[in-house]
């Protein structure tokens, strides 16, 4: 007797409840969390800068009866920002859209794809702008020529060694910055590999062993280092050419960034940096991003286009310090 087979009663079809895609978590990005995002209706503009030299000395003197007080004043400079625009599009051909099976949604997937690319672009710009050598001036030491000069921090003993002391290293840097600016470092950005090294450091483990959970968390590390924000930079990039096997790695490794970031931007308030976002274009979000669906009749396709306009802006180099070679 003939027997039914599986193929007689079932035709394989894609599942509609799940699909597999490895996307980057937005929590991996730190660029929008380190410095305040300042919305700007215009693509470029100016802001006023007050040099601190005039404000950290006193010209006030004792005044005798019937005599004038001494006069004084200060200078004000202007600085310019310009929000460069970045963009990407995906064309969805009518024939392809007509053939898509559930749960494929080309508009949804294209929007997510573009969002991922723009987010990675901005994170790369942040790393290149703020976590490259020679950018910051918050750590001032005497160089080999006997001259006071800013430099990046590199630990005498790397943080993978048990006899290193990351908390003391950071505390000394904070003191150095406060000595020249009066501001307390409030934000610490740590590369993912450096964060993992800290979580296994004997001094860190010793300090948390009596906590409720006994587990090293970012909140505990923030308290240990005395900062309001402790952020882990863990964004990943594939540097291989398209079509080749992926070559994946973190955007940044073995570094930290310490800054004073203004918690409430306003008049006469300092900050190490700002992210200016161009929000004046139609459809722009608070971070300067906008998505458009455009009918491309000439090629019988719908275009999903995303753009983002911003300026990762260095405001006060004296309010930041870069740490390098943390892991040797």
mmCIF file of C-alpha atoms in Angstrom:
data_model
loop_
_atom_site.group_PDB
_atom_site.id
_atom_site.type_symbol
_atom_site.label_atom_id
_atom_site.label_comp_id
_atom_site.label_asym_id
_atom_site.label_seq_id
_atom_site.Cartn_x
_atom_site.Cartn_y
_atom_site.Cartn_z
ATOM 1 C CA UNK A 1 0.000 0.000 0.000
ATOM 2 C CA UNK A 2 1.313 3.501 -0.806
ATOM 3 C CA UNK A 3 2.053 5.647 2.243
ATOM 4 C CA UNK A 4 1.895 9.409 2.471
ATOM 5 C CA UNK A 5 5.230 11.127 2.976
ATOM 6 C CA UNK A 6 6.014 14.376 4.717
ATOM 7 C CA UNK A 7 6.392 16.184 1.396
ATOM 8 C CA UNK A 8 2.908 15.042 0.390
ATOM 9 C CA UNK A 9 1.302 16.844 3.290
ATOM 10 C CA UNK A 10 3.633 19.782 3.927
ATOM 11 C CA UNK A 11 5.377 22.402 1.823
ATOM 12 C CA UNK A 12 8.154 24.225 3.677
ATOM 13 C CA UNK A 13 7.457 27.930 4.071
ATOM 14 C CA UNK A 14 9.204 30.720 6.003
ATOM 15 C CA UNK A 15 8.084 31.111 9.596
ATOM 16 C CA UNK A 16 6.121 34.299 10.128
ATOM 17 C CA UNK A 17 6.898 34.807 13.816
ATOM 18 C CA UNK A 18 10.708 34.918 13.721
ATOM 19 C CA UNK A 19 13.623 35.785 11.483
ATOM 20 C CA UNK A 20 17.351 35.875 12.193
ATOM 21 C CA UNK A 21 19.366 39.087 11.944
ATOM 22 C CA UNK A 22 22.295 40.230 14.065
ATOM 23 C CA UNK A 23 21.796 43.962 14.507
ATOM 24 C CA UNK A 24 23.817 46.297 16.671
ATOM 25 C CA UNK A 25 22.155 47.297 19.930
ATOM 26 C CA UNK A 26 21.748 51.060 20.223
ATOM 27 C CA UNK A 27 23.053 50.746 23.792
ATOM 28 C CA UNK A 28 26.447 49.983 22.222
ATOM 29 C CA UNK A 29 26.719 53.604 21.107
ATOM 30 C CA UNK A 30 27.876 56.361 23.448
ATOM 31 C CA UNK A 31 28.065 59.404 21.152
ATOM 32 C CA UNK A 32 24.620 60.707 22.097
ATOM 33 C CA UNK A 33 25.148 60.114 25.824
ATOM 34 C CA UNK A 34 28.508 61.765 26.504
ATOM 35 C CA UNK A 35 27.776 65.360 25.498
ATOM 36 C CA UNK A 36 24.449 67.200 25.407
ATOM 37 C CA UNK A 37 22.707 67.305 22.037
ATOM 38 C CA UNK A 38 21.945 70.917 21.093
ATOM 39 C CA UNK A 39 19.205 71.406 18.509
ATOM 40 C CA UNK A 40 19.890 74.046 15.850
ATOM 41 C CA UNK A 41 17.353 75.340 13.341
ATOM 42 C CA UNK A 42 20.231 76.431 11.090
ATOM 43 C CA UNK A 43 22.929 74.192 9.648
ATOM 44 C CA UNK A 44 25.637 76.506 10.970
ATOM 45 C CA UNK A 45 25.809 79.221 13.581
ATOM 46 C CA UNK A 46 27.985 80.781 16.251
ATOM 47 C CA UNK A 47 28.143 80.638 20.021
ATOM 48 C CA UNK A 48 29.968 82.858 22.492
ATOM 49 C CA UNK A 49 33.069 81.673 24.303
ATOM 50 C CA UNK A 50 34.362 83.305 27.483
ATOM 51 C CA UNK A 51 38.110 82.644 27.993
ATOM 52 C CA UNK A 52 38.511 81.472 31.561
ATOM 53 C CA UNK A 53 41.787 83.317 32.208
ATOM 54 C CA UNK A 54 39.899 86.538 33.020
ATOM 55 C CA UNK A 55 37.627 84.809 35.512
ATOM 56 C CA UNK A 56 40.223 83.010 37.631
ATOM 57 C CA UNK A 57 42.000 86.044 39.029
ATOM 58 C CA UNK A 58 40.929 88.980 41.145
ATOM 59 C CA UNK A 59 41.547 92.633 40.394
ATOM 60 C CA UNK A 60 39.536 93.713 43.422
ATOM 61 C CA UNK A 61 41.508 95.857 45.889
ATOM 62 C CA UNK A 62 40.923 97.713 49.119
ATOM 63 C CA UNK A 63 39.231 101.041 48.440
ATOM 64 C CA UNK A 64 39.916 104.161 50.469
ATOM 65 C CA UNK A 65 37.108 106.578 51.287
ATOM 66 C CA UNK A 66 36.078 108.857 48.411
ATOM 67 C CA UNK A 67 38.187 106.967 45.843
ATOM 68 C CA UNK A 68 37.157 105.031 42.765
ATOM 69 C CA UNK A 69 37.198 101.270 42.541
ATOM 70 C CA UNK A 70 39.645 99.799 40.010
ATOM 71 C CA UNK A 71 38.212 99.019 36.594
ATOM 72 C CA UNK A 72 38.435 95.654 34.887
ATOM 73 C CA UNK A 73 36.776 93.575 32.165
ATOM 74 C CA UNK A 74 37.002 90.512 29.971
ATOM 75 C CA UNK A 75 37.049 89.425 26.369
ATOM 76 C CA UNK A 76 34.436 87.343 24.570
ATOM 77 C CA UNK A 77 35.167 85.250 21.474
ATOM 78 C CA UNK A 78 32.875 83.466 19.034
ATOM 79 C CA UNK A 79 33.145 79.885 17.848
ATOM 80 C CA UNK A 80 31.408 78.360 14.848
ATOM 81 C CA UNK A 81 29.763 75.005 14.329
ATOM 82 C CA UNK A 82 28.619 73.408 11.073
ATOM 83 C CA UNK A 83 26.387 70.355 10.876
ATOM 84 C CA UNK A 84 27.632 68.106 8.090
ATOM 85 C CA UNK A 85 24.912 65.949 6.568
ATOM 86 C CA UNK A 86 25.323 62.211 6.007
ATOM 87 C CA UNK A 87 22.917 60.000 4.112
ATOM 88 C CA UNK A 88 22.129 56.616 2.595
ATOM 89 C CA UNK A 89 19.278 55.137 0.580
ATOM 90 C CA UNK A 90 17.889 51.755 -0.417
ATOM 91 C CA UNK A 91 15.811 51.298 -3.579
ATOM 92 C CA UNK A 92 13.009 48.738 -3.423
ATOM 93 C CA UNK A 93 12.040 47.601 -6.912
ATOM 94 C CA UNK A 94 8.331 47.066 -7.550
ATOM 95 C CA UNK A 95 8.966 43.507 -8.775
ATOM 96 C CA UNK A 96 10.912 42.662 -5.615
ATOM 97 C CA UNK A 97 8.265 44.137 -3.346
ATOM 98 C CA UNK A 98 5.553 42.170 -5.167
ATOM 99 C CA UNK A 99 7.450 38.942 -4.515
ATOM 100 C CA UNK A 100 8.195 39.405 -0.813
ATOM 101 C CA UNK A 101 6.868 36.757 1.567
ATOM 102 C CA UNK A 102 5.622 37.263 5.104
ATOM 103 C CA UNK A 103 7.376 38.239 7.423
ATOM 104 C CA UNK A 104 9.618 40.181 5.014
ATOM 105 C CA UNK A 105 8.784 43.889 5.077
ATOM 106 C CA UNK A 106 11.130 45.766 2.765
ATOM 107 C CA UNK A 107 10.218 49.212 4.084
ATOM 108 C CA UNK A 108 10.760 48.145 7.682
ATOM 109 C CA UNK A 109 14.016 46.379 6.885
ATOM 110 C CA UNK A 110 15.338 49.268 4.776
ATOM 111 C CA UNK A 111 14.529 51.769 7.524
ATOM 112 C CA UNK A 112 16.330 49.647 10.132
ATOM 113 C CA UNK A 113 19.286 49.076 7.777
ATOM 114 C CA UNK A 114 19.734 52.797 7.126
ATOM 115 C CA UNK A 115 19.302 53.655 10.798
ATOM 116 C CA UNK A 116 22.055 51.181 11.710
ATOM 117 C CA UNK A 117 24.418 52.665 9.117
ATOM 118 C CA UNK A 118 23.800 56.256 10.206
ATOM 119 C CA UNK A 119 24.189 55.379 13.886
ATOM 120 C CA UNK A 120 27.518 53.658 13.208
ATOM 121 C CA UNK A 121 28.661 56.626 11.112
ATOM 122 C CA UNK A 122 28.040 59.017 13.984
ATOM 123 C CA UNK A 123 29.716 56.709 16.509
ATOM 124 C CA UNK A 124 32.799 56.445 14.273
ATOM 125 C CA UNK A 125 32.917 60.223 14.009
ATOM 126 C CA UNK A 126 32.707 60.494 17.790
ATOM 127 C CA UNK A 127 35.579 58.047 18.314
ATOM 128 C CA UNK A 128 37.746 59.728 15.671
ATOM 129 C CA UNK A 129 36.958 63.202 16.977
ATOM 130 C CA UNK A 130 37.192 62.708 20.714
ATOM 131 C CA UNK A 131 39.130 59.491 21.355
ATOM 132 C CA UNK A 132 42.135 60.160 19.139
ATOM 133 C CA UNK A 133 45.535 61.187 20.548
ATOM 134 C CA UNK A 134 46.367 64.843 21.044
ATOM 135 C CA UNK A 135 42.806 66.198 21.190
ATOM 136 C CA UNK A 136 42.416 66.978 24.887
ATOM 137 C CA UNK A 137 44.306 69.337 27.178
ATOM 138 C CA UNK A 138 42.996 68.536 30.641
ATOM 139 C CA UNK A 139 46.134 66.721 31.816
ATOM 140 C CA UNK A 140 49.035 69.158 32.006
ATOM 141 C CA UNK A 141 52.496 67.891 32.935
ATOM 142 C CA UNK A 142 56.088 69.019 32.584
ATOM 143 C CA UNK A 143 57.579 67.571 29.406
ATOM 144 C CA UNK A 144 61.181 66.560 28.727
ATOM 145 C CA UNK A 145 62.055 70.167 27.876
ATOM 146 C CA UNK A 146 60.819 71.356 31.256
ATOM 147 C CA UNK A 147 57.758 73.039 29.770
ATOM 148 C CA UNK A 148 54.199 72.571 30.992
ATOM 149 C CA UNK A 149 52.213 70.940 28.203
ATOM 150 C CA UNK A 150 48.999 68.926 27.807
ATOM 151 C CA UNK A 151 49.270 65.220 27.118
ATOM 152 C CA UNK A 152 47.204 62.034 27.015
ATOM 153 C CA UNK A 153 47.326 59.709 30.014
ATOM 154 C CA UNK A 154 49.067 56.340 29.872
ATOM 155 C CA UNK A 155 49.299 54.285 33.091
ATOM 156 C CA UNK A 156 52.702 53.341 34.482
ATOM 157 C CA UNK A 157 51.246 49.892 35.208
ATOM 158 C CA UNK A 158 48.588 48.682 32.800
ATOM 159 C CA UNK A 159 45.203 47.830 34.227
ATOM 160 C CA UNK A 160 45.490 44.107 33.568
ATOM 161 C CA UNK A 161 48.153 43.897 36.292
ATOM 162 C CA UNK A 162 47.075 43.162 39.860
ATOM 163 C CA UNK A 163 49.414 45.835 41.257
ATOM 164 C CA UNK A 164 47.869 48.609 39.164
ATOM 165 C CA UNK A 165 45.401 51.035 40.721
ATOM 166 C CA UNK A 166 42.878 52.407 38.203
ATOM 167 C CA UNK A 167 40.952 54.359 40.849
ATOM 168 C CA UNK A 168 44.072 56.256 41.937
ATOM 169 C CA UNK A 169 45.027 56.898 38.300
ATOM 170 C CA UNK A 170 41.641 58.418 37.542
ATOM 171 C CA UNK A 171 41.508 60.340 40.821
ATOM 172 C CA UNK A 172 44.815 62.044 40.042
ATOM 173 C CA UNK A 173 43.587 63.029 36.601
ATOM 174 C CA UNK A 174 40.402 64.453 38.083
ATOM 175 C CA UNK A 175 42.442 66.505 40.541
ATOM 176 C CA UNK A 176 44.601 67.830 37.711
ATOM 177 C CA UNK A 177 41.555 68.948 35.717
ATOM 178 C CA UNK A 178 39.898 70.541 38.733
ATOM 179 C CA UNK A 179 43.118 72.397 39.579
ATOM 180 C CA UNK A 180 43.011 74.286 36.266
ATOM 181 C CA UNK A 181 39.264 74.562 35.623
ATOM 182 C CA UNK A 182 37.545 74.142 39.035
ATOM 183 C CA UNK A 183 35.265 71.564 37.398
ATOM 184 C CA UNK A 184 34.846 67.979 38.545
ATOM 185 C CA UNK A 185 35.031 65.303 35.864
ATOM 186 C CA UNK A 186 31.536 63.796 35.716
ATOM 187 C CA UNK A 187 31.620 61.448 32.716
ATOM 188 C CA UNK A 188 33.806 58.419 32.016
ATOM 189 C CA UNK A 189 33.732 56.547 28.712
ATOM 190 C CA UNK A 190 35.542 53.205 28.739
ATOM 191 C CA UNK A 191 36.289 50.868 25.837
ATOM 192 C CA UNK A 192 34.615 47.482 26.167
ATOM 193 C CA UNK A 193 37.881 45.602 26.698
ATOM 194 C CA UNK A 194 39.016 48.047 29.375
ATOM 195 C CA UNK A 195 35.638 47.724 31.092
ATOM 196 C CA UNK A 196 35.998 43.938 31.187
ATOM 197 C CA UNK A 197 39.490 44.296 32.660
ATOM 198 C CA UNK A 198 38.137 46.592 35.370
ATOM 199 C CA UNK A 199 35.388 44.123 36.248
ATOM 200 C CA UNK A 200 38.058 41.499 36.954
ATOM 201 C CA UNK A 201 40.519 43.795 38.731
ATOM 202 C CA UNK A 202 41.356 42.639 42.296
ATOM 203 C CA UNK A 203 40.812 46.109 43.775
ATOM 204 C CA UNK A 204 37.394 46.393 42.170
ATOM 205 C CA UNK A 205 36.360 42.909 43.256
ATOM 206 C CA UNK A 206 37.524 43.623 46.795
ATOM 207 C CA UNK A 207 35.436 46.793 47.002
ATOM 208 C CA UNK A 208 32.210 45.182 45.804
ATOM 209 C CA UNK A 209 32.350 41.923 47.741
ATOM 210 C CA UNK A 210 30.161 43.324 50.503
ATOM 211 C CA UNK A 211 27.563 44.851 48.186
ATOM 212 C CA UNK A 212 24.100 43.367 47.923
ATOM 213 C CA UNK A 213 24.748 41.471 44.686
ATOM 214 C CA UNK A 214 28.518 41.096 44.739
ATOM 215 C CA UNK A 215 28.461 41.683 40.976
ATOM 216 C CA UNK A 216 30.380 44.454 39.230
ATOM 217 C CA UNK A 217 27.931 46.718 37.423
ATOM 218 C CA UNK A 218 28.379 49.966 35.546
ATOM 219 C CA UNK A 219 26.525 51.747 38.333
ATOM 220 C CA UNK A 220 29.008 50.429 40.905
ATOM 221 C CA UNK A 221 31.958 51.422 38.726
ATOM 222 C CA UNK A 222 30.503 54.919 38.368
ATOM 223 C CA UNK A 223 30.455 55.248 42.157
ATOM 224 C CA UNK A 224 33.974 53.836 42.497
ATOM 225 C CA UNK A 225 35.385 56.358 40.046
ATOM 226 C CA UNK A 226 33.239 59.201 41.355
ATOM 227 C CA UNK A 227 31.458 60.040 38.097
ATOM 228 C CA UNK A 228 27.811 60.645 37.285
ATOM 229 C CA UNK A 229 27.954 58.732 34.006
ATOM 230 C CA UNK A 230 30.015 55.604 33.329
ATOM 231 C CA UNK A 231 29.584 54.562 29.705
ATOM 232 C CA UNK A 232 30.949 51.532 27.862
ATOM 233 C CA UNK A 233 31.848 52.082 24.208
ATOM 234 C CA UNK A 234 31.104 48.701 22.639
ATOM 235 C CA UNK A 235 30.091 49.494 19.060
ATOM 236 C CA UNK A 236 31.406 46.988 16.511
ATOM 237 C CA UNK A 237 32.414 47.569 12.886
ATOM 238 C CA UNK A 238 32.976 45.189 9.989
ATOM 239 C CA UNK A 239 36.031 46.532 8.138
ATOM 240 C CA UNK A 240 36.014 43.952 5.320
ATOM 241 C CA UNK A 241 35.205 44.930 1.757
ATOM 242 C CA UNK A 242 31.658 44.098 0.704
ATOM 243 C CA UNK A 243 31.424 40.504 -0.486
ATOM 244 C CA UNK A 244 34.353 39.295 1.620
ATOM 245 C CA UNK A 245 34.202 37.435 4.913
ATOM 246 C CA UNK A 246 33.440 39.805 7.769
ATOM 247 C CA UNK A 247 36.253 41.274 9.867
ATOM 248 C CA UNK A 248 34.610 42.451 13.084
ATOM 249 C CA UNK A 249 36.121 44.435 15.930
ATOM 250 C CA UNK A 250 35.314 47.166 18.427
ATOM 251 C CA UNK A 251 35.639 50.730 17.185
ATOM 252 C CA UNK A 252 37.792 51.581 20.187
ATOM 253 C CA UNK A 253 39.974 49.494 22.481
ATOM 254 C CA UNK A 254 42.244 50.016 25.482
ATOM 255 C CA UNK A 255 41.146 53.619 26.079
ATOM 256 C CA UNK A 256 39.042 55.815 28.307
ATOM 257 C CA UNK A 257 37.764 59.358 27.982
ATOM 258 C CA UNK A 258 37.170 61.546 31.027
ATOM 259 C CA UNK A 259 35.175 64.746 30.548
ATOM 260 C CA UNK A 260 33.171 67.376 32.289
ATOM 261 C CA UNK A 261 29.925 67.269 30.306
ATOM 262 C CA UNK A 262 27.372 69.967 31.055
ATOM 263 C CA UNK A 263 24.300 68.324 32.621
ATOM 264 C CA UNK A 264 22.062 71.324 31.885
ATOM 265 C CA UNK A 265 23.312 73.458 28.958
ATOM 266 C CA UNK A 266 22.694 77.174 29.260
ATOM 267 C CA UNK A 267 24.237 80.625 29.406
ATOM 268 C CA UNK A 268 27.666 80.899 31.068
ATOM 269 C CA UNK A 269 27.925 77.130 31.487
ATOM 270 C CA UNK A 270 31.002 75.180 30.343
ATOM 271 C CA UNK A 271 31.179 71.773 28.703
ATOM 272 C CA UNK A 272 33.969 69.732 27.167
ATOM 273 C CA UNK A 273 31.848 69.238 24.074
ATOM 274 C CA UNK A 274 28.434 69.442 22.473
ATOM 275 C CA UNK A 275 26.720 67.613 19.647
ATOM 276 C CA UNK A 276 24.945 70.166 17.495
ATOM 277 C CA UNK A 277 22.061 68.621 15.555
ATOM 278 C CA UNK A 278 20.450 70.342 12.574
ATOM 279 C CA UNK A 279 16.746 70.065 13.299
ATOM 280 C CA UNK A 280 15.451 72.827 11.028
ATOM 281 C CA UNK A 281 14.691 70.605 8.037
ATOM 282 C CA UNK A 282 11.232 69.171 7.540
ATOM 283 C CA UNK A 283 10.826 65.850 9.319
ATOM 284 C CA UNK A 284 14.041 66.100 11.351
ATOM 285 C CA UNK A 285 14.135 64.419 14.743
ATOM 286 C CA UNK A 286 15.781 65.870 17.845
ATOM 287 C CA UNK A 287 19.112 64.295 16.833
ATOM 288 C CA UNK A 288 19.014 65.704 13.292
ATOM 289 C CA UNK A 289 17.852 62.520 11.569
ATOM 290 C CA UNK A 290 15.079 62.266 8.983
ATOM 291 C CA UNK A 291 13.694 59.419 6.889
ATOM 292 C CA UNK A 292 11.898 59.799 3.557
ATOM 293 C CA UNK A 293 10.011 57.500 1.193
ATOM 294 C CA UNK A 294 10.440 58.690 -2.391
ATOM 295 C CA UNK A 295 8.723 57.273 -5.460
ATOM 296 C CA UNK A 296 11.316 56.710 -8.228
ATOM 297 C CA UNK A 297 9.012 56.176 -11.200
ATOM 298 C CA UNK A 298 11.852 56.222 -13.724
ATOM 299 C CA UNK A 299 13.247 52.996 -12.264
ATOM 300 C CA UNK A 300 9.922 51.628 -10.973
ATOM 301 C CA UNK A 301 11.049 51.557 -7.370
ATOM 302 C CA UNK A 302 10.449 53.146 -3.996
ATOM 303 C CA UNK A 303 13.441 54.803 -2.376
ATOM 304 C CA UNK A 304 13.868 54.747 1.397
ATOM 305 C CA UNK A 305 16.330 57.491 2.263
ATOM 306 C CA UNK A 306 17.820 58.520 5.571
ATOM 307 C CA UNK A 307 19.906 61.554 6.436
ATOM 308 C CA UNK A 308 21.523 62.814 9.616
ATOM 309 C CA UNK A 309 23.095 66.247 10.136
ATOM 310 C CA UNK A 310 25.314 66.986 13.136
ATOM 311 C CA UNK A 311 28.569 68.452 14.381
ATOM 312 C CA UNK A 312 30.461 66.574 17.099
ATOM 313 C CA UNK A 313 31.959 69.732 18.508
ATOM 314 C CA UNK A 314 34.968 70.131 20.783
ATOM 315 C CA UNK A 315 34.204 73.115 23.024
ATOM 316 C CA UNK A 316 36.722 73.120 25.902
ATOM 317 C CA UNK A 317 39.756 70.831 25.495
ATOM 318 C CA UNK A 318 40.808 71.611 29.078
ATOM 319 C CA UNK A 319 37.746 69.734 30.364
ATOM 320 C CA UNK A 320 38.757 66.341 29.005
ATOM 321 C CA UNK A 321 41.524 63.748 29.224
ATOM 322 C CA UNK A 322 42.106 60.721 26.998
ATOM 323 C CA UNK A 323 43.565 57.563 28.521
ATOM 324 C CA UNK A 324 45.513 55.249 26.201
ATOM 325 C CA UNK A 325 47.401 51.949 26.449
ATOM 326 C CA UNK A 326 45.299 50.924 29.431
ATOM 327 C CA UNK A 327 45.818 47.234 28.752
ATOM 328 C CA UNK A 328 49.467 47.368 27.784
#
